[in-house]
Amino acid sequence: MTGRTEAYSPGAHSDGLCPACEQAVVGRPSSLRRRVLFITSEMTDYVKVGGLGEVSAALPRALADAFDVRVLIPGYREVLQSHRELSVIADVPALAGLPACRLGRTRTSDGLFVYVLLSPELYERDGTPYGDRSGDWLDNHIRFGRLSAAAAQIAIGAIDPFWAADLVHANDWPSALTPAYLRWSGARTPSVLTIHNLAYQGLFAREALAQLGVPENAFRVDGVEFYDQLSFLKGGIFYADHVTTVSDTYAREITHPEHGCGLDGLLRQRAAEGRLCGIVNGIDSWDPATDPSLATGFEAGDWTGKQVNKDAIRDAFGLGRTKGPLFSIVSRLVQQKGIDFVLEAADDIADQGGQIVVVGAGEPDIEDAVRAQFAQRPKSLAAFIGYDESLARRLYAGSDFLLMPSRFEPCGLSQMFAQRAGALPIVHQTGGLADTVRDGRTGFQFRSLTVEGLMGAVTRAFRVFNTRSALSKMRLNAMRQDFSWSESAAAYGSLYMRGIGNR
Ligand code: ADP
Ligand code: GLC
């Protein structure tokens, strides 16, 4: 089916690259750039569950001019289907209970190098990278332990004889044990761990230790132990040379018990060492002026064009073409996102002449609650339960306001896409929402996480909606915000160089 069946033979590279002098299409020649292995469990090119997929597609590309960045991702079906020409370049030996697998190598059409960890039994499944409708995959510790251990082996040059990393960059719990494996093997390769969401920690029973080849003496408070369980994320936070998260405010919040998910003590320690910082995400170069999937393209100031998109979305959902504002939600439907506050506020918003459209998918009970409540008022409330990128963009373009009352939000991308399309975000003042929405200028923030808090901001939004000049001004401010990756990529670049320099 794919190059997976090819026998490993060093020197035979069906991707046409000479292993000794391979050049990425993007960026400067690899010999001039420091080498970074970027490990991720999702990437929009292939498979995406949340914002991590978008960051993993955008950040390595934004860094490619300055660094020889290579992404390592598990060989999910979607990856193999996208790269039928994948070269199998090496065998990856078994480690403790982690099965032997193979390493593939390919490039995206714009030249980004991607290493693919090949193990049909671990990664080629129906469902998301993390599970299916019945829950998480039961062998996730093996699947992502395998990923982390392979990353460490690749980083030290033990797998691809032509490439070793100057630094590894792990992301979230699925690759968080990479810095730990490096340390346990005695390697000194510097490491960065980015926490995209502290709430997902990768916790497993202590029986997993032996399967994962974790040294017994690492199962302690100063190590991977977390209340008698093995925590992937804690291991990463403990062993990484530097820990980042995806906004300044979230970097502070996680050092306090309220948002620290039990790891605030360790995070405080890392912050005190100067080893924890926030680097806010960017978004890709989406432009509502040129997106062909919109009813019509529009630029800042072209409010007629925006209105055409609003009418189109209302027609698509069977909503009345009223004079009131259209509120949107584009979100994973999980507890974090505070959808329950919107459900509590929905009737009030509809009574005041507002309409709400939800595009989202996630936990079945939240999906069901949205469906059931929205079915009661079909002219004002509508939902698409599922995942649809094009519909999401049409909704950003067509809505006046975005509702995002997240309980916590490490960064959040939806509020940035919304601003780019002139949909003013109404957000809880937390994490990246606090850092990327300017209250009263590009959106509305509320402090108290209650339905009253939310409705206070919604009332301000109604007021602005009814004052055309104020609405126009805020939309212009929002659409002119710079959410590009350049500054953040430069911040990662400096961090990498510091890590490499301190080795
Ligand atoms: P998280 O990573 O916590 O899910 P973010 O706001 O960082 O939240 O990223 C969510 C991304 O996924 C945004 O780009 C948003 O547009 C997109 N998204 C969320 N739900 C859907 C959906 N149902 N269909 C299409 N895109 C979605
Ligand atoms: C996580 C967070 C989200 C962040 C994204 C990318 O999914 O929930 O806030 O934007 O990761 O970093």
Coordinates of C-alpha atoms and ligand atoms in Angstrom, one line a residue:
M1 CA 0.0 0.0 0.0
T2 CA 2.7 2.5 0.9
G3 CA 6.5 2.5 1.1
R4 CA 6.1 0.7 4.4
T5 CA 6.6 -2.6 2.7
E6 CA 10.0 -1.5 1.3
A7 CA 13.0 -3.2 2.8
Y8 CA 15.3 -1.0 4.8
S9 CA 18.4 -0.3 2.8
P10 CA 20.6 2.6 3.7
G11 CA 21.4 4.6 0.6
A12 CA 18.2 3.7 -1.2
H13 CA 15.9 6.7 -0.8
S14 CA 12.8 6.7 -2.9
D15 CA 12.1 10.3 -1.9
G16 CA 15.1 11.2 -4.2
L17 CA 17.2 12.8 -1.4
C18 CA 20.8 12.1 -1.1
P19 CA 21.0 11.4 2.7
A20 CA 24.4 13.0 3.1
C21 CA 23.5 16.4 1.6
E22 CA 19.7 16.5 1.7
Q23 CA 18.2 19.9 1.3
A24 CA 14.8 21.1 2.4
V25 CA 12.9 23.0 -0.2
V26 CA 12.0 25.6 2.4
G27 CA 14.7 27.5 4.2
R28 CA 18.4 27.7 3.9
P29 CA 20.7 24.7 3.3
S30 CA 20.4 22.3 6.2
S31 CA 24.2 22.4 6.8
L32 CA 23.9 26.0 8.0
R33 CA 21.1 25.6 10.4
R34 CA 20.8 24.0 13.8
R35 CA 18.8 20.8 13.8
V36 CA 15.5 20.6 15.7
L37 CA 13.3 17.6 16.1
F38 CA 9.7 18.7 16.7
I39 CA 7.5 15.9 18.0
T40 CA 3.8 16.0 17.8
S41 CA 0.7 13.8 18.0
E42 CA -1.3 15.8 15.5
M43 CA -0.7 18.1 12.5
T44 CA -3.3 19.8 10.3
D45 CA -1.6 18.4 7.2
Y46 CA -2.9 15.0 8.2
V47 CA -5.0 14.9 11.3
K48 CA -6.2 17.5 13.8
V49 CA -8.2 17.3 17.0
G50 CA -7.5 20.8 18.3
G51 CA -5.2 23.7 18.1
L52 CA -2.1 21.6 18.6
G53 CA -2.6 20.3 15.1
E54 CA -2.5 23.8 13.7
V55 CA 0.5 24.9 15.8
S56 CA 2.4 21.8 14.7
A57 CA 1.8 22.6 11.1
A58 CA 2.5 26.3 11.4
L59 CA 5.4 26.7 13.8
P60 CA 7.9 24.3 12.2
R61 CA 7.3 26.1 8.9
A62 CA 7.7 29.5 10.5
L63 CA 11.1 28.3 11.9
A64 CA 12.3 26.6 8.7
D65 CA 14.3 29.5 7.5
A66 CA 16.4 29.6 10.6
F67 CA 16.5 26.0 11.6
D68 CA 16.6 22.5 10.1
V69 CA 13.3 21.5 11.7
R70 CA 12.0 18.0 11.3
V71 CA 8.6 16.9 12.5
L72 CA 8.1 13.4 14.0
I73 CA 4.6 12.1 14.0
P74 CA 3.0 8.6 14.4
G75 CA 2.2 6.8 11.2
Y76 CA -1.6 7.2 11.3
R77 CA -3.5 6.1 8.3
E78 CA -4.0 9.7 7.2
V79 CA -0.2 10.3 7.2
L80 CA 0.4 7.1 5.1
Q81 CA -2.4 8.0 2.7
S82 CA -0.9 11.5 2.1
H83 CA 2.6 10.0 1.5
R84 CA 2.3 6.9 -0.7
E85 CA 6.0 7.4 -1.6
L86 CA 7.2 7.3 2.0
S87 CA 10.8 6.0 2.3
V88 CA 11.4 3.5 5.1
I89 CA 14.8 4.6 6.3
A90 CA 15.5 2.6 9.5
D91 CA 14.4 0.0 12.0
V92 CA 13.7 1.3 15.5
P93 CA 14.6 -1.3 18.0
A94 CA 12.3 -2.5 20.8
L95 CA 12.8 -0.9 24.2
A96 CA 11.4 -2.8 27.3
G97 CA 7.8 -3.4 26.4
L98 CA 7.8 -1.0 23.5
P99 CA 7.6 -2.9 20.3
A100 CA 10.2 -2.5 17.5
C101 CA 8.9 -0.4 14.7
R102 CA 10.3 1.4 11.7
L103 CA 11.0 5.0 10.7
G104 CA 9.8 6.6 7.5
R105 CA 10.8 9.9 6.1
T106 CA 9.1 12.2 3.7
R107 CA 8.5 15.8 2.9
T108 CA 5.4 17.8 2.6
S109 CA 4.7 19.5 -0.8
D110 CA 6.3 22.7 0.5
G111 CA 9.4 20.9 1.6
L112 CA 9.0 20.4 5.4
F113 CA 10.8 17.2 6.5
V114 CA 8.6 14.7 8.3
Y115 CA 9.7 11.6 10.1
V116 CA 6.9 9.0 10.4
L117 CA 7.0 6.4 13.1
L118 CA 5.7 3.2 11.5
S119 CA 3.8 0.7 13.5
P120 CA 0.5 -0.5 12.0
E121 CA -0.6 -2.2 15.2
L122 CA -0.1 1.0 17.2
Y123 CA -1.2 3.7 14.9
E124 CA -3.3 2.6 12.0
R125 CA -6.8 2.7 13.6
D126 CA -10.2 4.2 12.9
G127 CA -10.8 7.1 15.3
T128 CA -8.8 10.1 16.5
P129 CA -5.1 9.9 17.5
Y130 CA -6.2 9.5 21.1
G131 CA -9.3 7.2 21.0
D132 CA -12.7 6.6 19.5
R133 CA -16.3 7.1 20.6
S134 CA -15.9 4.5 23.4
G135 CA -13.0 6.4 25.0
D136 CA -9.2 6.7 24.9
W137 CA -7.2 3.8 23.4
L138 CA -6.2 1.5 26.3
D139 CA -2.6 1.2 25.1
N140 CA -2.0 5.0 24.8
H141 CA 1.0 4.6 27.2
I142 CA 2.6 2.2 24.7
R143 CA 1.6 4.3 21.7
F144 CA 3.0 7.5 23.0
G145 CA 5.7 6.0 25.1
R146 CA 6.9 4.5 21.8
L147 CA 6.7 7.9 20.2
S148 CA 8.7 9.6 23.0
A149 CA 11.3 6.9 23.2
A150 CA 11.8 6.9 19.4
A151 CA 12.1 10.6 19.4
A152 CA 15.0 10.4 21.9
Q153 CA 16.6 7.7 19.8
I154 CA 16.4 9.7 16.6
A155 CA 17.6 12.8 18.4
I156 CA 20.9 11.2 19.4
G157 CA 21.4 9.9 15.9
A158 CA 20.8 6.3 16.7
I159 CA 18.2 5.7 14.1
D160 CA 18.8 7.9 11.1
P161 CA 22.6 7.7 10.7
F162 CA 22.7 11.0 8.8
W163 CA 20.8 13.2 11.2
A164 CA 20.9 13.9 14.9
A165 CA 19.2 16.8 16.6
D166 CA 20.8 19.8 18.3
L167 CA 17.5 20.2 20.3
V168 CA 14.2 18.4 20.7
H169 CA 10.9 20.2 21.0
A170 CA 8.1 18.0 22.5
N171 CA 4.5 19.0 22.7
D172 CA 1.9 18.0 25.3
W173 CA 1.8 14.7 27.1
P174 CA 2.0 12.4 24.1
S175 CA 5.6 13.4 23.5
A176 CA 6.4 14.7 27.0
L177 CA 8.6 11.7 28.0
T178 CA 11.1 12.6 25.2
P179 CA 13.3 14.8 27.5
A180 CA 13.0 12.0 30.2
Y181 CA 14.2 9.3 27.8
L182 CA 17.1 11.5 26.8
R183 CA 18.1 12.0 30.4
W184 CA 17.8 8.3 31.2
S185 CA 20.0 7.4 28.3
G186 CA 22.7 9.8 29.4
A187 CA 22.3 12.1 26.4
R188 CA 22.8 15.8 26.8
T189 CA 20.6 16.9 23.9
P190 CA 18.7 20.0 25.1
S191 CA 14.9 19.9 25.2
V192 CA 11.9 22.2 25.2
L193 CA 8.5 21.0 26.2
T194 CA 5.4 23.1 25.2
I195 CA 2.3 22.6 27.3
H196 CA -0.7 23.3 25.1
N197 CA -3.1 22.1 27.7
L198 CA -2.2 21.1 31.3
A199 CA -5.5 19.3 31.8
Y200 CA -4.4 16.4 29.6
Q201 CA -1.5 14.8 31.5
G202 CA -1.2 11.2 30.3
L203 CA -1.7 9.4 33.6
F204 CA -1.2 5.7 33.8
A205 CA -1.0 3.0 36.5
R206 CA 2.5 2.3 37.8
E207 CA 2.5 -1.1 36.1
A208 CA 3.2 0.8 32.9
L209 CA 6.7 1.7 34.2
A210 CA 8.3 -1.6 33.3
Q211 CA 6.6 -1.7 29.9
L212 CA 7.9 1.8 29.1
G213 CA 11.4 1.1 30.4
V214 CA 11.2 3.8 33.0
P215 CA 14.0 3.4 35.6
E216 CA 12.6 2.4 39.0
N217 CA 14.3 5.3 40.6
A218 CA 12.5 7.8 38.4
F219 CA 9.2 6.9 40.0
R220 CA 9.3 9.5 42.8
V221 CA 8.2 13.0 43.4
D222 CA 11.3 14.3 41.7
G223 CA 10.5 12.4 38.6
V224 CA 7.5 10.9 36.8
E225 CA 5.4 10.0 39.9
F226 CA 2.1 11.8 40.4
Y227 CA -0.1 10.5 43.3
D228 CA 1.2 6.9 42.8
Q229 CA 0.6 7.1 39.0
L230 CA 3.0 7.6 36.1
S231 CA 2.5 11.1 34.6
F232 CA 3.9 11.7 31.1
L233 CA 3.4 15.4 31.4
K234 CA 5.0 15.7 34.8
G235 CA 8.0 13.8 33.5
G236 CA 8.3 16.3 30.7
I237 CA 8.0 19.3 33.0
F238 CA 10.5 17.8 35.3
Y239 CA 13.2 16.7 32.8
A240 CA 12.9 19.3 30.0
D241 CA 15.5 22.0 30.0
H242 CA 12.8 24.6 29.3
V243 CA 9.1 24.5 29.6
T244 CA 6.9 26.8 27.6
T245 CA 3.2 27.3 27.3
V246 CA 1.1 29.1 24.8
S247 CA 0.4 32.5 26.4
D248 CA 1.9 34.7 29.2
T249 CA -1.3 34.7 31.2
Y250 CA -1.6 30.9 31.2
A251 CA 2.1 30.6 32.1
R252 CA 1.3 32.5 35.2
E253 CA -2.0 30.8 35.9
I254 CA -0.6 27.3 35.9
T255 CA 1.7 28.2 38.8
H256 CA -1.4 28.6 41.0
P257 CA -3.6 25.8 42.4
E258 CA -6.7 27.0 40.5
H259 CA -5.3 26.2 37.1
G260 CA -2.2 24.1 38.1
C261 CA -4.0 20.7 37.8
G262 CA -1.9 19.5 40.8
L263 CA 1.4 20.4 39.0
D264 CA 1.5 24.1 40.2
G265 CA 4.2 23.3 42.8
L266 CA 6.6 21.9 40.2
L267 CA 5.7 24.6 37.7
R268 CA 6.4 27.3 40.4
Q269 CA 9.8 25.6 40.8
R270 CA 10.5 25.7 37.1
A271 CA 9.4 29.3 36.9
A272 CA 11.7 30.2 39.8
E273 CA 14.6 28.6 37.9
G274 CA 13.7 30.8 34.9
R275 CA 12.7 27.7 33.0
L276 CA 9.0 28.4 32.3
C277 CA 7.7 31.0 29.9
G278 CA 4.7 31.8 27.7
I279 CA 4.9 32.3 24.0
V280 CA 1.6 33.1 22.4
N281 CA 0.5 31.2 19.3
G282 CA -0.1 32.7 15.9
I283 CA -2.6 31.7 13.3
D284 CA -2.1 30.8 9.7
S285 CA -2.5 33.3 6.9
W286 CA -6.3 32.9 6.5
D287 CA -7.7 35.9 4.6
P288 CA -11.5 36.4 4.4
A289 CA -10.9 38.6 1.4
T290 CA -9.6 35.7 -0.7
D291 CA -11.2 32.6 0.8
P292 CA -13.2 31.0 -2.0
S293 CA -15.4 29.0 0.4
L294 CA -17.1 32.2 1.6
A295 CA -20.3 33.5 0.1
T296 CA -18.2 36.5 -0.9
G297 CA -14.7 37.7 0.1
F298 CA -14.5 40.9 2.1
E299 CA -11.9 43.2 3.5
A300 CA -11.9 45.4 6.6
G301 CA -14.5 48.1 6.1
D302 CA -16.6 46.1 3.6
W303 CA -19.5 45.5 5.9
T304 CA -21.8 44.8 3.0
G305 CA -19.6 41.8 2.1
K306 CA -19.8 40.7 5.8
Q307 CA -23.6 41.0 5.7
V308 CA -23.7 38.8 2.6
N309 CA -21.8 36.1 4.6
K310 CA -24.2 36.6 7.5
D311 CA -27.2 36.1 5.4
A312 CA -25.7 33.0 3.8
I313 CA -25.0 31.4 7.1
R314 CA -28.5 32.2 8.4
D315 CA -30.0 30.7 5.2
A316 CA -27.8 27.6 5.5
F317 CA -29.1 27.0 9.0
G318 CA -32.7 28.0 8.4
L319 CA -32.5 31.0 10.7
G320 CA -34.7 34.1 10.1
R321 CA -33.0 37.1 8.5
T322 CA -33.7 39.4 11.4
K323 CA -32.0 42.7 12.3
G324 CA -30.3 41.3 15.3
P325 CA -26.7 40.1 15.9
L326 CA -25.5 36.7 15.1
F327 CA -23.3 35.0 17.8
S328 CA -21.1 32.0 16.9
I329 CA -19.3 29.2 18.6
V330 CA -16.6 27.2 16.9
S331 CA -15.3 24.8 19.4
R332 CA -14.5 21.4 20.7
L333 CA -17.5 20.6 22.9
V334 CA -15.7 19.8 26.1
Q335 CA -16.1 21.1 29.7
Q336 CA -13.1 23.4 29.3
K337 CA -15.0 25.6 26.8
G338 CA -17.9 26.6 29.1
I339 CA -20.7 25.7 26.6
D340 CA -22.9 25.2 29.6
F341 CA -22.9 29.0 30.3
V342 CA -24.0 29.6 26.7
L343 CA -26.8 27.1 27.1
E344 CA -27.9 28.9 30.2
A345 CA -27.8 32.3 28.4
A346 CA -29.2 31.2 25.1
D347 CA -32.9 32.0 25.7
D348 CA -32.0 35.4 27.1
I349 CA -29.9 36.2 24.0
A350 CA -32.7 34.9 21.7
D351 CA -35.3 37.0 23.6
Q352 CA -33.2 40.1 23.0
G353 CA -33.2 39.4 19.2
G354 CA -29.9 37.6 19.0
Q355 CA -29.2 34.3 17.1
I356 CA -26.6 31.7 17.9
V357 CA -25.0 29.2 15.6
V358 CA -22.7 26.4 17.0
V359 CA -20.2 24.4 15.0
G360 CA -18.6 21.9 17.3
A361 CA -18.1 18.3 18.3
G362 CA -16.8 16.6 21.4
E363 CA -18.3 15.0 24.5
P364 CA -21.5 13.2 23.6
D365 CA -23.5 14.7 26.6
I366 CA -22.6 18.3 25.6
E367 CA -23.4 17.6 22.0
D368 CA -26.8 16.2 23.1
A369 CA -27.5 19.1 25.3
V370 CA -26.8 21.6 22.5
R371 CA -29.0 19.6 20.1
A372 CA -31.9 19.3 22.5
Q373 CA -32.0 22.9 23.6
F374 CA -31.4 24.4 20.2
A375 CA -34.1 22.3 18.6
Q376 CA -36.6 24.3 20.8
R377 CA -36.0 27.6 18.9
P378 CA -35.1 26.8 15.3
K379 CA -35.4 30.4 14.1
S380 CA -32.9 31.7 16.6
L381 CA -30.6 28.8 17.6
A382 CA -28.9 26.3 15.3
A383 CA -26.0 23.8 15.5
F384 CA -23.9 21.7 13.3
I385 CA -22.5 18.9 15.4
G386 CA -19.4 17.7 13.6
Y387 CA -16.1 18.9 12.3
D388 CA -16.1 21.1 9.2
E389 CA -13.2 23.5 8.5
S390 CA -15.0 25.3 5.6
L391 CA -18.2 25.8 7.6
A392 CA -16.2 27.1 10.5
R393 CA -14.6 29.7 8.3
R394 CA -18.0 30.7 6.9
L395 CA -19.3 31.1 10.4
Y396 CA -16.5 33.3 11.5
A397 CA -17.1 35.4 8.4
G398 CA -20.8 35.6 8.9
S399 CA -21.1 36.2 12.6
D400 CA -21.0 39.5 14.5
F401 CA -19.7 38.0 17.8
L402 CA -17.9 34.8 18.9
L403 CA -18.8 33.4 22.3
M404 CA -15.9 31.8 24.1
P405 CA -16.6 31.6 27.9
S406 CA -13.8 29.0 28.4
R407 CA -13.2 28.0 32.1
F408 CA -9.5 28.1 31.1
E409 CA -7.8 28.6 27.8
P410 CA -4.1 28.1 27.3
C411 CA -4.1 30.2 24.2
G412 CA -7.1 29.7 21.9
L413 CA -7.1 30.1 18.2
S414 CA -10.9 30.5 17.5
Q415 CA -10.9 34.0 19.0
M416 CA -8.0 35.0 16.7
F417 CA -9.7 33.6 13.5
A418 CA -12.9 35.4 14.6
Q419 CA -11.1 38.8 14.9
R420 CA -9.6 38.3 11.5
A421 CA -13.1 38.0 10.1
G422 CA -14.5 41.0 12.1
A423 CA -16.5 38.8 14.5
L424 CA -15.8 40.3 17.9
P425 CA -15.0 37.7 20.6
I426 CA -16.8 37.7 23.9
V427 CA -14.4 35.9 26.2
H428 CA -13.8 34.9 29.8
Q429 CA -10.7 36.8 31.0
T430 CA -8.4 33.9 31.2
G431 CA -5.2 32.5 29.6
G432 CA -4.6 33.4 26.0
L433 CA -8.1 35.0 25.7
A434 CA -7.0 37.7 28.1
D435 CA -3.8 38.2 26.0
T436 CA -5.3 38.3 22.5
V437 CA -8.6 40.1 22.9
R438 CA -8.5 43.8 23.8
D439 CA -11.5 44.6 25.9
G440 CA -13.7 47.3 24.3
R441 CA -11.4 47.6 21.3
T442 CA -11.4 44.2 19.5
G443 CA -13.8 42.3 21.7
F444 CA -15.3 41.9 25.2
Q445 CA -13.8 40.3 28.3
F446 CA -15.6 39.3 31.4
R447 CA -14.1 38.3 34.7
S448 CA -16.7 36.5 36.7
L449 CA -17.2 33.0 35.2
T450 CA -21.0 33.0 35.7
V451 CA -23.9 33.4 33.4
E452 CA -24.3 36.9 34.8
G453 CA -20.7 37.6 33.9
L454 CA -21.2 36.4 30.4
M455 CA -24.5 38.3 30.0
G456 CA -22.8 41.5 31.2
A457 CA -20.4 41.2 28.2
V458 CA -23.2 40.2 25.9
T459 CA -25.2 43.3 26.9
R460 CA -22.2 45.4 26.0
A461 CA -22.0 43.6 22.7
F462 CA -25.7 44.3 22.0
R463 CA -25.0 48.0 22.7
V464 CA -22.1 48.2 20.3
F465 CA -24.1 46.3 17.7
N466 CA -26.8 49.0 17.9
T467 CA -24.3 51.8 17.4
R468 CA -23.0 51.4 13.9
S469 CA -19.9 53.6 14.3
A470 CA -18.8 51.8 17.4
L471 CA -19.3 48.4 15.7
S472 CA -17.4 49.5 12.6
K473 CA -14.5 50.8 14.7
M474 CA -14.2 47.6 16.7
R475 CA -14.4 45.5 13.6
L476 CA -11.6 47.5 12.0
N477 CA -9.5 47.2 15.1
A478 CA -10.1 43.4 15.3
M479 CA -9.4 42.8 11.6
R480 CA -6.1 44.7 11.7
Q481 CA -4.6 42.8 14.6
D482 CA -1.4 41.0 13.8
F483 CA -1.7 37.4 14.7
S484 CA 1.1 36.1 12.4
W485 CA 3.6 33.7 13.6
S486 CA 6.7 35.8 13.0
E487 CA 7.2 37.2 16.5
S488 CA 6.4 34.0 18.3
A489 CA 8.6 31.9 16.0
A490 CA 11.4 34.3 16.7
A491 CA 10.8 33.8 20.5
Y492 CA 11.1 30.0 20.0
G493 CA 14.2 30.6 17.9
S494 CA 15.9 32.5 20.7
L495 CA 14.9 29.9 23.2
Y496 CA 16.3 27.1 21.0
M497 CA 19.6 29.0 20.6
R498 CA 19.8 29.5 24.3
G499 CA 19.2 25.8 24.9
I500 CA 21.8 24.8 22.3
G501 CA 24.3 27.3 23.6
N502 CA 24.0 26.2 27.2
R503 CA 24.7 22.5 26.4
Ligands
ADP1 P1 -8.6 23.8 21.3 O1 -7.2 23.6 20.7 O2 -8.6 23.8 22.7 O3 -9.6 23.0 20.6 P2 -8.3 26.4 19.9 O4 -9.1 27.6 19.9 O5 -6.8 26.6 20.2 O6 -8.9 25.3 20.9 O7 -8.3 25.7 18.5 C1 -9.4 25.2 17.9 C2 -9.3 25.2 16.4 O8 -10.1 24.2 15.9 C3 -9.7 26.5 15.8 O9 -8.9 26.7 14.6 C4 -11.2 26.3 15.4 O10 -11.5 27.0 14.3 C5 -11.1 24.8 15.0 N1 -12.4 24.1 15.3 C6 -12.9 23.8 16.5 N2 -14.0 23.1 16.4 C7 -14.2 22.9 15.1 C8 -15.2 22.3 14.3 N3 -16.2 21.6 14.8 N4 -15.1 22.3 12.9 C9 -14.1 23.0 12.4 N5 -13.1 23.6 13.0 C10 -13.2 23.6 14.4
GLC2 C1 -4.8 23.5 23.3 C2 -5.5 24.6 24.1 C3 -5.7 25.8 23.2 C4 -4.5 26.2 22.4 C5 -4.1 25.0 21.6 C6 -2.8 25.2 20.8 O1 -5.7 22.7 22.6 O2 -6.7 24.2 24.6 O3 -6.0 26.9 24.1 O4 -4.7 27.2 21.6 O5 -3.8 23.9 22.5 O6 -1.7 25.6 21.5

